[in-house]
Structure formats: structure tokens, C-alpha cells
mmCIF file of C-alpha atoms in Angstrom:
data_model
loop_
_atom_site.group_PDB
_atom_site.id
_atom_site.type_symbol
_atom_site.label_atom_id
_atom_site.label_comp_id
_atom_site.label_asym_id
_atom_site.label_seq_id
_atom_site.Cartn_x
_atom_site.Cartn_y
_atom_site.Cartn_z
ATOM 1 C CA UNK A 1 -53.857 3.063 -25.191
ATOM 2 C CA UNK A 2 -56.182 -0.063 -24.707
ATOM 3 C CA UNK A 3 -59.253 0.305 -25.266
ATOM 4 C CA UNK A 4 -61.442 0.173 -21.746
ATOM 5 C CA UNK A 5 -64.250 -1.887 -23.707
ATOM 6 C CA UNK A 6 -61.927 -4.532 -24.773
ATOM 7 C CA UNK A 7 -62.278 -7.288 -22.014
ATOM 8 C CA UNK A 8 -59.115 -9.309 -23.609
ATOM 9 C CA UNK A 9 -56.628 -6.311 -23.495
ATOM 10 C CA UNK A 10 -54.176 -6.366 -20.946
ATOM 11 C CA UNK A 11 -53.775 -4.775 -17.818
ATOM 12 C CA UNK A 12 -51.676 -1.835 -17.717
ATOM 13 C CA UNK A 13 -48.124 -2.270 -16.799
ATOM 14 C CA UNK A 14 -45.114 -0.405 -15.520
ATOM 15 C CA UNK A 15 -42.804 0.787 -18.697
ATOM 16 C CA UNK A 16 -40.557 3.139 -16.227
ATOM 17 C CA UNK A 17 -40.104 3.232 -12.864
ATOM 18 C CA UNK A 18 -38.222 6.062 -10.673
ATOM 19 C CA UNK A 19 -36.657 5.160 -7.542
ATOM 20 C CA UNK A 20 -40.420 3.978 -6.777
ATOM 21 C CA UNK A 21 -41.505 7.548 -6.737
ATOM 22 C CA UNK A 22 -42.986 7.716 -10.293
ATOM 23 C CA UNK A 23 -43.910 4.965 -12.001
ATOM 24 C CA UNK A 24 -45.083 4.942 -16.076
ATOM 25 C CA UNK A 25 -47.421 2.393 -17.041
ATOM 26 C CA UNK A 26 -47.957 1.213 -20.661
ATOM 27 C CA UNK A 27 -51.166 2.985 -20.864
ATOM 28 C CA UNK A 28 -49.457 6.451 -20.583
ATOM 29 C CA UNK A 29 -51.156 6.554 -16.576
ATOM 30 C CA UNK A 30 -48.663 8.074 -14.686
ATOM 31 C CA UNK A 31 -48.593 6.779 -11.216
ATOM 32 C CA UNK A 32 -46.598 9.144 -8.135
ATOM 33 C CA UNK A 33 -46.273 8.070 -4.757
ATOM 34 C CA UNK A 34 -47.763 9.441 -1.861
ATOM 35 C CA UNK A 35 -45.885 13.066 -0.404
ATOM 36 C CA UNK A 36 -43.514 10.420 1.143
ATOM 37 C CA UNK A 37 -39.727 10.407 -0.526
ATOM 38 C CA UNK A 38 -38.423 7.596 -2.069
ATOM 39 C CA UNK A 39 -36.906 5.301 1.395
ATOM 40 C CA UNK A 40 -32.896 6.236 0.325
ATOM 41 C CA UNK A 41 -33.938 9.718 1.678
ATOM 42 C CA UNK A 42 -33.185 10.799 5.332
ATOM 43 C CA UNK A 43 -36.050 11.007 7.621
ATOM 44 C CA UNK A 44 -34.617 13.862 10.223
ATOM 45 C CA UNK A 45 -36.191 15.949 12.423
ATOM 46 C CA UNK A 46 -33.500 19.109 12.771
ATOM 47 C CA UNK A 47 -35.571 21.645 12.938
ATOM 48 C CA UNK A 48 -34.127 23.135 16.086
ATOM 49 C CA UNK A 49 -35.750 26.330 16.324
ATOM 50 C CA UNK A 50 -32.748 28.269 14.779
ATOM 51 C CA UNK A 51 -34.591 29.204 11.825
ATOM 52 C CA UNK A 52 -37.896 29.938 10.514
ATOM 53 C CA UNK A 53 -39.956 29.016 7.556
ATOM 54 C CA UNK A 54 -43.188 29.007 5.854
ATOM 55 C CA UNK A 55 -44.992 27.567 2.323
ATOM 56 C CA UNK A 56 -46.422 30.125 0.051
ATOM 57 C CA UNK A 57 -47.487 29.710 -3.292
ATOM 58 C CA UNK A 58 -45.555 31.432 -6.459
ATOM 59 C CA UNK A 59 -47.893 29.945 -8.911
ATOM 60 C CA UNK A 60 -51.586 29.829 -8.477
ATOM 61 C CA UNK A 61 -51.995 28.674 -12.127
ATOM 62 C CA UNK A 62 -49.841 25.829 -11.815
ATOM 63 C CA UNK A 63 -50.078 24.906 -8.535
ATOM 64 C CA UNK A 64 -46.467 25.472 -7.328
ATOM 65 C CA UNK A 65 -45.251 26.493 -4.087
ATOM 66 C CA UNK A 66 -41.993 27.886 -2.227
ATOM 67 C CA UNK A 67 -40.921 26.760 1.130
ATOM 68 C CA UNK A 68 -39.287 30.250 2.295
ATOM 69 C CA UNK A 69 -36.448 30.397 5.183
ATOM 70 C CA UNK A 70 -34.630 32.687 7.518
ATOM 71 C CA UNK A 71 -32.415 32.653 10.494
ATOM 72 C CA UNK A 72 -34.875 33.186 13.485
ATOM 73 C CA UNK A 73 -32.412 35.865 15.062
ATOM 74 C CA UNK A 74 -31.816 38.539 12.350
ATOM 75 C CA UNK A 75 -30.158 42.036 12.929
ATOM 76 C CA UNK A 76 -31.240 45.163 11.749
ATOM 77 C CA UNK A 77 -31.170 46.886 8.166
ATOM 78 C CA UNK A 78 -27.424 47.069 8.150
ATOM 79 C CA UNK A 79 -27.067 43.404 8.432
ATOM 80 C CA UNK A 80 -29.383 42.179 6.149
ATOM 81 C CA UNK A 81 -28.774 37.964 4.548
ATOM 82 C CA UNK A 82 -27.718 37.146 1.410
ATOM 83 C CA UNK A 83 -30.882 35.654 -0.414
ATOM 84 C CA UNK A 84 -30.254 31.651 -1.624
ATOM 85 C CA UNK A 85 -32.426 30.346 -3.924
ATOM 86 C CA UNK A 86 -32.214 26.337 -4.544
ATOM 87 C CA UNK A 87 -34.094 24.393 -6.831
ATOM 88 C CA UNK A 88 -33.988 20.814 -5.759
ATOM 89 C CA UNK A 89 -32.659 17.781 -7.912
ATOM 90 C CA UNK A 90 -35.011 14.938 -9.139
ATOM 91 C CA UNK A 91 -34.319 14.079 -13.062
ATOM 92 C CA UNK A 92 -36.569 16.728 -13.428
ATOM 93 C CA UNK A 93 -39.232 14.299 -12.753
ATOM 94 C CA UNK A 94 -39.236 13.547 -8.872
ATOM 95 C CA UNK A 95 -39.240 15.922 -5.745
ATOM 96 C CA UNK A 96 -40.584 18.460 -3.670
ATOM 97 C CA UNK A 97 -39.306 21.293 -1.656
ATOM 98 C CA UNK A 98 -41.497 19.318 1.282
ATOM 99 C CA UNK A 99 -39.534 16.152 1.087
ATOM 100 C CA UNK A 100 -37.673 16.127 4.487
ATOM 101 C CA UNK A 101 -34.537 15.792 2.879
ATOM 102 C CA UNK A 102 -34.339 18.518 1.218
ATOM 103 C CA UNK A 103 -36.194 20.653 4.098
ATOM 104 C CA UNK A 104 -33.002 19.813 6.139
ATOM 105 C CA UNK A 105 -30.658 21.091 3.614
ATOM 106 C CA UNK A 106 -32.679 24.102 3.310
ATOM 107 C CA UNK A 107 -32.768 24.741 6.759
ATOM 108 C CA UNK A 108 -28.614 24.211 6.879
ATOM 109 C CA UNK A 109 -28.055 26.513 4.599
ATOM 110 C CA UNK A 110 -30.520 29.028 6.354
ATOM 111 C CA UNK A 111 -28.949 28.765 9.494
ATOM 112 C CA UNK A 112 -25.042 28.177 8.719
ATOM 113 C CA UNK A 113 -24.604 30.570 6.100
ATOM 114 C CA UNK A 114 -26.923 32.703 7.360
ATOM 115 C CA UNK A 115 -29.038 33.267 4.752
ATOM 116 C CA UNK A 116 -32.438 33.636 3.826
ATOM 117 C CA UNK A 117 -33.124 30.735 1.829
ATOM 118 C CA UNK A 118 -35.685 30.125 -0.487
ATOM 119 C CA UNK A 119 -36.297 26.541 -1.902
ATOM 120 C CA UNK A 120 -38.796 26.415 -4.854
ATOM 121 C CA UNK A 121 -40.942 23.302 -6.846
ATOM 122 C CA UNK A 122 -41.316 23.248 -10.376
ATOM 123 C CA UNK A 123 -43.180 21.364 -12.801
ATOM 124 C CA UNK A 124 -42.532 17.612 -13.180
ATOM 125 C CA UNK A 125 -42.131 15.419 -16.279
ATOM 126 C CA UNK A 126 -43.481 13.328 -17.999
ATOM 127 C CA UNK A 127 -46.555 15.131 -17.214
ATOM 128 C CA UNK A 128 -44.736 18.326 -18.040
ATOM 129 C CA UNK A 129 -42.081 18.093 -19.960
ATOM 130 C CA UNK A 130 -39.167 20.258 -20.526
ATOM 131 C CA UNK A 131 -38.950 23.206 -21.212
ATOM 132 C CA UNK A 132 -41.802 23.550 -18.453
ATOM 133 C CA UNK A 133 -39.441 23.293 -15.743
ATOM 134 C CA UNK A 134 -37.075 25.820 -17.122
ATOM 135 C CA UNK A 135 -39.631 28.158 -17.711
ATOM 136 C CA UNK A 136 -40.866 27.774 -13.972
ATOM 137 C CA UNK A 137 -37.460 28.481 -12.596
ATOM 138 C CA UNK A 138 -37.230 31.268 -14.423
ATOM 139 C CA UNK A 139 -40.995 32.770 -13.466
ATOM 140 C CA UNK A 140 -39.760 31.851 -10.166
ATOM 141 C CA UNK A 141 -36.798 34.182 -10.159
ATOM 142 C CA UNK A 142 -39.220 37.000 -11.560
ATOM 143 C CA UNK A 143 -41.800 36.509 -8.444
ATOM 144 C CA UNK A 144 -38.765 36.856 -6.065
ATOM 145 C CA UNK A 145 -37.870 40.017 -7.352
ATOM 146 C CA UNK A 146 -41.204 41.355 -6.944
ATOM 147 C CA UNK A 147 -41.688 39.766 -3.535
ATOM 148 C CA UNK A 148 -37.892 41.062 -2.218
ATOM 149 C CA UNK A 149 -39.146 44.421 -2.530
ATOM 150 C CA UNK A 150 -42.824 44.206 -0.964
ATOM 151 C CA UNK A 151 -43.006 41.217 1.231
ATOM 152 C CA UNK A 152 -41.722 42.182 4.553
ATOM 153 C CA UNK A 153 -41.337 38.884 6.298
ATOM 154 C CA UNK A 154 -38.195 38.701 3.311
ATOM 155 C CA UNK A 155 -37.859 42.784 3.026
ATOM 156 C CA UNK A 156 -37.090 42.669 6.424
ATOM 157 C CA UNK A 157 -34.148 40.250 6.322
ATOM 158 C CA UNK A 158 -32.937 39.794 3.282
ATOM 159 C CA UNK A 159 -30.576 41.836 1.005
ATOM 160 C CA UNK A 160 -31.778 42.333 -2.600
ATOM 161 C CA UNK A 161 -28.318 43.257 -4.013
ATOM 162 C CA UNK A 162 -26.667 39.615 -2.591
ATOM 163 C CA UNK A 163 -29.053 36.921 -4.009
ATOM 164 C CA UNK A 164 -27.651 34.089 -4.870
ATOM 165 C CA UNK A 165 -29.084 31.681 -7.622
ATOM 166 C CA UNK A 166 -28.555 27.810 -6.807
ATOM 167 C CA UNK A 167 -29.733 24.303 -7.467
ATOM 168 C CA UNK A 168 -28.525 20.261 -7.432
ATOM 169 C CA UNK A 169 -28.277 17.959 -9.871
ATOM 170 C CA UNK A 170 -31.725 19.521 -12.011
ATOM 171 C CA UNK A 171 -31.870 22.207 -10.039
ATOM 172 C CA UNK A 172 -28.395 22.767 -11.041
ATOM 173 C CA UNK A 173 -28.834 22.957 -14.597
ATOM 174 C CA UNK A 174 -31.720 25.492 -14.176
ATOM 175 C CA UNK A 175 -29.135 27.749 -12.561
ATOM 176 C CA UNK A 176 -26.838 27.485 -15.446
ATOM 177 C CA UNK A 177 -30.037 28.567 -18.223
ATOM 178 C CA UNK A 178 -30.982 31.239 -15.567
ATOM 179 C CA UNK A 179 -27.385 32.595 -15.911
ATOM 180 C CA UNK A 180 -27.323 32.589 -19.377
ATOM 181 C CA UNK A 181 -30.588 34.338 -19.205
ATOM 182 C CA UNK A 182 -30.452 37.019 -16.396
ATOM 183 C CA UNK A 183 -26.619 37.431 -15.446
ATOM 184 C CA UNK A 184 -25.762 39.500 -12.957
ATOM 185 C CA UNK A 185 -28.486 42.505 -14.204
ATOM 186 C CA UNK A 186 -31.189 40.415 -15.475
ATOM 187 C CA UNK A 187 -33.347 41.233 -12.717
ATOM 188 C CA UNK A 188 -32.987 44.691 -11.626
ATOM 189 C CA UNK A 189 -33.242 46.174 -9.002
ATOM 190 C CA UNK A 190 -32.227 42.576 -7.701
ATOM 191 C CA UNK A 191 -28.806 41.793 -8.082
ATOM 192 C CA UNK A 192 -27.799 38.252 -8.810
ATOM 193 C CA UNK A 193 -24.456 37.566 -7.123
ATOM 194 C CA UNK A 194 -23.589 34.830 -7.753
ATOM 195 C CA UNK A 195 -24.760 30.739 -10.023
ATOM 196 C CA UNK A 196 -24.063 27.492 -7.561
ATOM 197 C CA UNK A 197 -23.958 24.205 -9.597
ATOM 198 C CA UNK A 198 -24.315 21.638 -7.564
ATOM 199 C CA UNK A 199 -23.606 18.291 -9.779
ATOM 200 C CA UNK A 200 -25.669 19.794 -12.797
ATOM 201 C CA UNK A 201 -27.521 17.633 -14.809
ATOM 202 C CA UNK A 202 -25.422 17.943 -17.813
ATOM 203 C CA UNK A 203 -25.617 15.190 -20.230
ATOM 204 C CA UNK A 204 -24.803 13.921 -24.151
ATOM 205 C CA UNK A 205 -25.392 11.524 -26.302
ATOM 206 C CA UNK A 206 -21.312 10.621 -26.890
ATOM 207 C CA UNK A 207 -20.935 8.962 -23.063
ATOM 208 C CA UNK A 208 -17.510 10.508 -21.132
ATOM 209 C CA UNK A 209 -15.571 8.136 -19.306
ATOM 210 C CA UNK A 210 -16.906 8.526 -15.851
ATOM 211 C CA UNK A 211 -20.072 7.328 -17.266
ATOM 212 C CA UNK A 212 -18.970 4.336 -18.773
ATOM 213 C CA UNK A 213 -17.227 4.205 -15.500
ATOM 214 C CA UNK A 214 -19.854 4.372 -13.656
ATOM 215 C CA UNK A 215 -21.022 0.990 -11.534
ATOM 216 C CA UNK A 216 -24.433 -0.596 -11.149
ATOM 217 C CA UNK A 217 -24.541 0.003 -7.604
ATOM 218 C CA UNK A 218 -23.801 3.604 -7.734
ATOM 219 C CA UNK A 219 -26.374 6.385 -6.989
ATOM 220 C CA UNK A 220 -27.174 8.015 -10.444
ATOM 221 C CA UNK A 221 -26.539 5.006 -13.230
ATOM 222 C CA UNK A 222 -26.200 5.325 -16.461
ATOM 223 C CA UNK A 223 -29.874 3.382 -16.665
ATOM 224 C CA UNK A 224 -31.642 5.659 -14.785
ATOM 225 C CA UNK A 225 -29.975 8.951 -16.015
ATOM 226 C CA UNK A 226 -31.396 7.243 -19.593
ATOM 227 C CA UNK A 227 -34.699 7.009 -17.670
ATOM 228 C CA UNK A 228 -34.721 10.373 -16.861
ATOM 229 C CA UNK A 229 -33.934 11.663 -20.610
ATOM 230 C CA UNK A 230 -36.758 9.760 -21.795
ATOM 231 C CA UNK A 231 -39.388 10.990 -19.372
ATOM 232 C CA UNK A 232 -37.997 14.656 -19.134
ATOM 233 C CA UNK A 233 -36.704 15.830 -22.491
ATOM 234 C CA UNK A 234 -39.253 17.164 -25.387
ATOM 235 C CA UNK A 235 -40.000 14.256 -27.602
ATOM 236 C CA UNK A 236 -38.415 13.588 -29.972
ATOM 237 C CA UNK A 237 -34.955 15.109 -28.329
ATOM 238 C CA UNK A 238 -31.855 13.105 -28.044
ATOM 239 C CA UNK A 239 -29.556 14.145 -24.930
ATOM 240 C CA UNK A 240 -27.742 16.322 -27.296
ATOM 241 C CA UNK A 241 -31.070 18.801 -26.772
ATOM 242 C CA UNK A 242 -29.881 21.962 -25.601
ATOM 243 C CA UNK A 243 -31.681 21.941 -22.390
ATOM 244 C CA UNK A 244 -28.990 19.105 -21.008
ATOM 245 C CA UNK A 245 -26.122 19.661 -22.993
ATOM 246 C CA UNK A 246 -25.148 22.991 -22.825
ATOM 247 C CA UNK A 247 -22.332 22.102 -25.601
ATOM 248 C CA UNK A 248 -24.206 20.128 -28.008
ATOM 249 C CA UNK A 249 -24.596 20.515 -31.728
ATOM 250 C CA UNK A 250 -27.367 22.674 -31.742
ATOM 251 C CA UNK A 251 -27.017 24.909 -28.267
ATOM 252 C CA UNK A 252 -26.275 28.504 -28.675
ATOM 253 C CA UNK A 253 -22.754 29.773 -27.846
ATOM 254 C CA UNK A 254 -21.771 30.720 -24.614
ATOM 255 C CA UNK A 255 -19.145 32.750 -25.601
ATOM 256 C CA UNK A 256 -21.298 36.622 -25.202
ATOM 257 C CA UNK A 257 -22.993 35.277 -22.694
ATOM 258 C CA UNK A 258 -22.596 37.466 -19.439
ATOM 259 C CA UNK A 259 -23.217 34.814 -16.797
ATOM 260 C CA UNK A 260 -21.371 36.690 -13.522
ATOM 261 C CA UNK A 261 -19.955 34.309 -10.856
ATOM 262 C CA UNK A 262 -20.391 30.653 -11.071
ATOM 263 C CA UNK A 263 -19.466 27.951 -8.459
ATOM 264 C CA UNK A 264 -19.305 24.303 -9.890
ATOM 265 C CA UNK A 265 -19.875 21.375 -7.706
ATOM 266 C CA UNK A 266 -18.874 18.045 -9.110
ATOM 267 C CA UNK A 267 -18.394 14.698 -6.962
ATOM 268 C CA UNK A 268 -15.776 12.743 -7.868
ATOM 269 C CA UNK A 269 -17.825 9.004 -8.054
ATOM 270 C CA UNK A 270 -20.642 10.794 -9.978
ATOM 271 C CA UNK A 271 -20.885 9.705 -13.457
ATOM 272 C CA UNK A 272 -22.112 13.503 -14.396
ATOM 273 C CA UNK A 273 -18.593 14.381 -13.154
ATOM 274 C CA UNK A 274 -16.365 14.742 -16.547
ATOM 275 C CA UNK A 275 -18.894 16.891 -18.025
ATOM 276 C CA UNK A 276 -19.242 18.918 -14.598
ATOM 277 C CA UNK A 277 -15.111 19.623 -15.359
ATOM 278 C CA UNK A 278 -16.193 19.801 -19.205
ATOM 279 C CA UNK A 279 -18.579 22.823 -18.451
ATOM 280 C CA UNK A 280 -16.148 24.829 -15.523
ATOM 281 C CA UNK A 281 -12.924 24.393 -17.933
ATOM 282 C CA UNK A 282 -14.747 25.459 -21.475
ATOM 283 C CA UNK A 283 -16.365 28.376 -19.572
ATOM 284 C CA UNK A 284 -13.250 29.738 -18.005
ATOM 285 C CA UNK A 285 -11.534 29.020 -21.131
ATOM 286 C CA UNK A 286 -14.473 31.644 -22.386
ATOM 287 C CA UNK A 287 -13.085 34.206 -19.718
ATOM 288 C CA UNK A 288 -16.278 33.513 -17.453
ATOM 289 C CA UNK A 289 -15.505 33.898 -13.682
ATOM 290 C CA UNK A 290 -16.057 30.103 -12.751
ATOM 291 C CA UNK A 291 -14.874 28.358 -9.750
ATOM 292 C CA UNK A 292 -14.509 24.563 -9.797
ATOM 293 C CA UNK A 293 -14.501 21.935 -6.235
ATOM 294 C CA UNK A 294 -14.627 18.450 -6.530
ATOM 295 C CA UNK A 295 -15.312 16.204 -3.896
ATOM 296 C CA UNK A 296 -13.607 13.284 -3.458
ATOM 297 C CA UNK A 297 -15.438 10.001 -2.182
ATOM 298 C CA UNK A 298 -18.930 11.555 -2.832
ATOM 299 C CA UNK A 299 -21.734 10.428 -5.237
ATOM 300 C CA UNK A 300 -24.290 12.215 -7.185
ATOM 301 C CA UNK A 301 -26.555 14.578 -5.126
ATOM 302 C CA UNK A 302 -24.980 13.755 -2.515
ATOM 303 C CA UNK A 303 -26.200 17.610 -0.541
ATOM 304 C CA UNK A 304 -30.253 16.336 -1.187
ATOM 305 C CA UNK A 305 -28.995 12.515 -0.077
ATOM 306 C CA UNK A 306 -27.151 13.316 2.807
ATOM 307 C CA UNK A 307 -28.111 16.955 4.108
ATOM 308 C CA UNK A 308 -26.593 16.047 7.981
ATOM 309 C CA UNK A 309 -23.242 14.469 6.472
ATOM 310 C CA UNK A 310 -19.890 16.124 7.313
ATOM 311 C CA UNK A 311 -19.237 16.532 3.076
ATOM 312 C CA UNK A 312 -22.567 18.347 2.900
ATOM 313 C CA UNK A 313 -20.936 20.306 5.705
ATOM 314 C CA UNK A 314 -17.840 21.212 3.617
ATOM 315 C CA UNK A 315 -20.206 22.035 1.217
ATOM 316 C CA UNK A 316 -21.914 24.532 2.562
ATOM 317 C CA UNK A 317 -18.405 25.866 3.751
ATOM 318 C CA UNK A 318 -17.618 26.420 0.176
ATOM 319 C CA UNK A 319 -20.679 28.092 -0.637
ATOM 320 C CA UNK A 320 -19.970 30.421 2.502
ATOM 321 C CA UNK A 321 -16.667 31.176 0.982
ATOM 322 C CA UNK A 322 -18.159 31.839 -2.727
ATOM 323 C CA UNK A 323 -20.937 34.577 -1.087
ATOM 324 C CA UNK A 324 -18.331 36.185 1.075
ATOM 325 C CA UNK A 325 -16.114 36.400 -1.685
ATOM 326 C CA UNK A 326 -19.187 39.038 -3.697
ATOM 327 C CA UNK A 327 -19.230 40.878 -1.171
ATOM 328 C CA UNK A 328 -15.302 41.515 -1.027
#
């Protein structure tokens, strides 16, 4: 870093730059936008009434809230919501569980499912970089537990033996360490029914062919998934690191690994896609219980980009399907 005495040093200047969200200047100042989403993000107002919600806090020593949901008509004990917990996408550098676009996903799922849906932050990088945001998902899953069982504006609706542990692009690689770390029984008395992948961030240094594929105009390039790795992974780390490539020279084996149900997500024009099919086919090859959709036409993230679009409403079809099908 320049020196601040130094009147003949230069001004600081921008060495990364997300989406205009978070910008890295060449004096290691990291520089965030206001609460405000990047402008690609929908702006809607769908809050209809149909559900309720409210911010709490998970972690007081990091700052880090939840944005908690449930259907505003909900029956008695018998009838009680599968629980849906979503970790938002980002690069693991961007987002919030404020940003309207992924409020109205939230509140879709809530209300479409039903479910009581619970939609968590997490630690951002460069400031904190990974493993921070791993280890906040998984604190995250250890406060629900507690709070399913003595919080009654959740108690009250939701059903501690259905909960359901999702995420998108980030988010969706959190859900795949949180399987390999809590399974189905990780969290008794909870009950984890069920991992949803949504485009995981799943990455490697040897580049498959829908990332070479991939064009400059498309959602996630291969330049900014690069960005990401740089800001986000320990330093040091190639994308080999464990954390993104769940295959890579150096991750554990998967093969004792009791991960229960898994739904994969993959979009068909989303340069994460072959390794998306990579991870469903290897783990059913394992004799894991995966289940693999891909969506044709659709981009990278495309539930947080497009929350109100009629694929995001397929979507959350599917994911209807996959929770139905634990309770059969």
C-alpha cells in the first residue's frame, strides 16, 4: 500500500470490479455499493400479503442476519410446512438476503410451496475469505435447529422433521459441504430432508467445454467466475481448492459420505453446467440418491435473476415435487 505521506504516489485505483457492487482498489480498500443491487436485478414489489416475514439476527458477533418467511394462513399442528433454507448466490462476494431480488424468490417459495422459508447472509470475500462463508452456513444450520424448537413464530408453523437445505449458485455449493457434513442426522432432533443445488458454484482449474463455450455476453463469464476465485478462495488456492471443486486433487472422497437426498439444478447456457452433470453423475455413480433437471434456454442464477419468470416457476415446481417426494 502507498504510503499516505508520499504526495507523488498515485491515487488508488480499481484492480477488480463486481457487477459494480464491489469494487477492489490497488490499495487493498475495498469499496461496496450502497444496500442497492447491482441494476441487472429486478426491482418488484410482490409482496401481496400472502406471506409473512421478518429480519432477525443469527450472528451478533458477525453481524449477520436472516430474513425468516411463512405463509400468512397456516393450519394447525397436523399441517405443519416443510422448513426451506436458501443461501443466496453472489461469487461468494456480493449479496444480501435484503436485495429485492432475492426477497421475491423467497417469498415464492414461501407462498407456492408452502413453506416456511428461511433465507440467510453470510460473510463476504475478499474481506472474509473462504472458508468464512462455509463456516457461517454451517453455524447457520446449528441456530435453526435451536430456534425450530423454541421460537414459536417458526415452532408454530414449521415441521422440524421436513427441513430442507438449499442455495444458488454459492449458496449452492454451501448446501453440497453442509451435506457432506450433517446428512440426513447431522442435526438431530432436526431432520434434514432433503440438499437443493441450484447451479452450484463448482469450479476447476482444467476448464470443461461449456466454459470454453461460454460467450462474452453471457451472465456468469469465464472472466468474472476468475474474478470471483481470486477474491473468494484462501490465498494462495488455485480453483482446484476443495471448497469449489468438490473432485479436485486434494478434496476428500465422497464415496462414505452419507449425504441423503440431493436435487441438482443446472441451466443449460450456464458455463458451470458440465460440472453441475459432472457432480449429479459421479455421485449417483457413488450410490447417492441424486436427482438431476436441466433447464434448457436458461443462464446462470437464473432463480436470483429472474424470481417472477415462468422457468423460475418450473423451478419451484420441481422443488415441490422433490419435498413431496420425502414425505412419500
Amino acid at each position: 500500500m502507498a504510503s499516505l505521506s508520499d504526495p507523488n504516489a498515485p491515487p488508488p485505483h480499481v484492480v477488480e470490479d463486481c457487477r459494480g457492487a464491489l469494487q477492489l482498489l490497488s490499495d487493498g480498500t475495498v469499496v461496496r455499493a450502497a444496500a442497492a443491487p447491482p441494476p441487472f436485478y429486478v426491482r418488484l414489489d410482490i409482496d401481496d400479503g400472502r406471506v409473512e416475514w421478518k429480519d432477525v439476527v443469527y450472528d451478533a458477533a458477525h453481524g449477520l442476519g436472516v430474513r425468516m418467511y411463512r405463509p400468512a394462513a397456516t393450519g394447525g399442528a397436523e399441517e405443519k410446512l416443510p422448513v426451506v433454507v436458501y443461501f443466496h448466490g453472489g461469487g461468494f462476494c456480493i449479496g444480501s438476503c435484503t436485495w429485492p431480488n432475492f426477497h421475491a424468490g423467497c417469498l415464492r417459495l414461501a407462498a407456492e410451496l408452502p413453506a416456511v422459508v428461511l433465507s440467510f447472509d453470510y460473510r463476504l470475500a475478499p474481506e472474509h475469505r473462504l472458508p468464512a462463508a462455509h463456516e457461517d452456513a454451517a453455524a447457520a444450520l446449528i441456530w435453526l435447529r435451536d430456534q425450530l424448537l423454541s421460537d414459536p413464530w417458526l415452532a408454530d408453523a414449521a415441521n422440524a422433521r421436513k427441513v430442507f437445505v438449499s442455495g444458488e449458485s454459492a449458496g449452492g455449493n454451501f448446501a453440497h459441504h453442509l451435506a457432506v457434513r450433517f446428512g440426513a442426522a447431522g442435526l438431530d432432533p432436526v431432520r434434514v430432508a432433503g440438499y437443493v443445488l441450484l447451479m452450484p458454484a463448482f469450479i476447476s482449474e482444467r476448464p470443461t467445454p461449456s466454459e470454453l463455450a461460454a460467450p462474452a455476453t453471457a451472465f456468469l463469464t469465464r472472466d468474472m467466475c476468475d474474478r470471483y476465485c481470486r477474491l473468494a478462495l484462501p490465498a494462495g488456492a488455485d480453483k482446484d481448492h476443495p471448497l469449489v471443486n468438490p473432485f479436485g486433487p486434494a478434496s476428500r472422497s465422497l464415496e462414505a459420505a452419507d449425504v441423503g437426498r440431493v436435487l441438482v439444478v443446472a441451466a443449460d447456457g450456464d458455463l458451470l453446467r458440465d460440472k453441475n452433470v459432472e457432480y449429479a453423475e459421479r455421485m449417483k455413480a457413488m450410490g447417492k440418491d441424486v436427482e438431476l433437471v436441466v433447464f434448457a434456454g436458461e443462464e446462470h442464477a437464473f432463480f436470483g435473476v429472474k424470481p417472477m419468470s415462468a422457468a423460475t416457476g418450473e423451478l419451484v415446481e420441481v422443488i415441490r415435487r422433490f419435498i413431496a417426494g420425502a414425505a412419500a
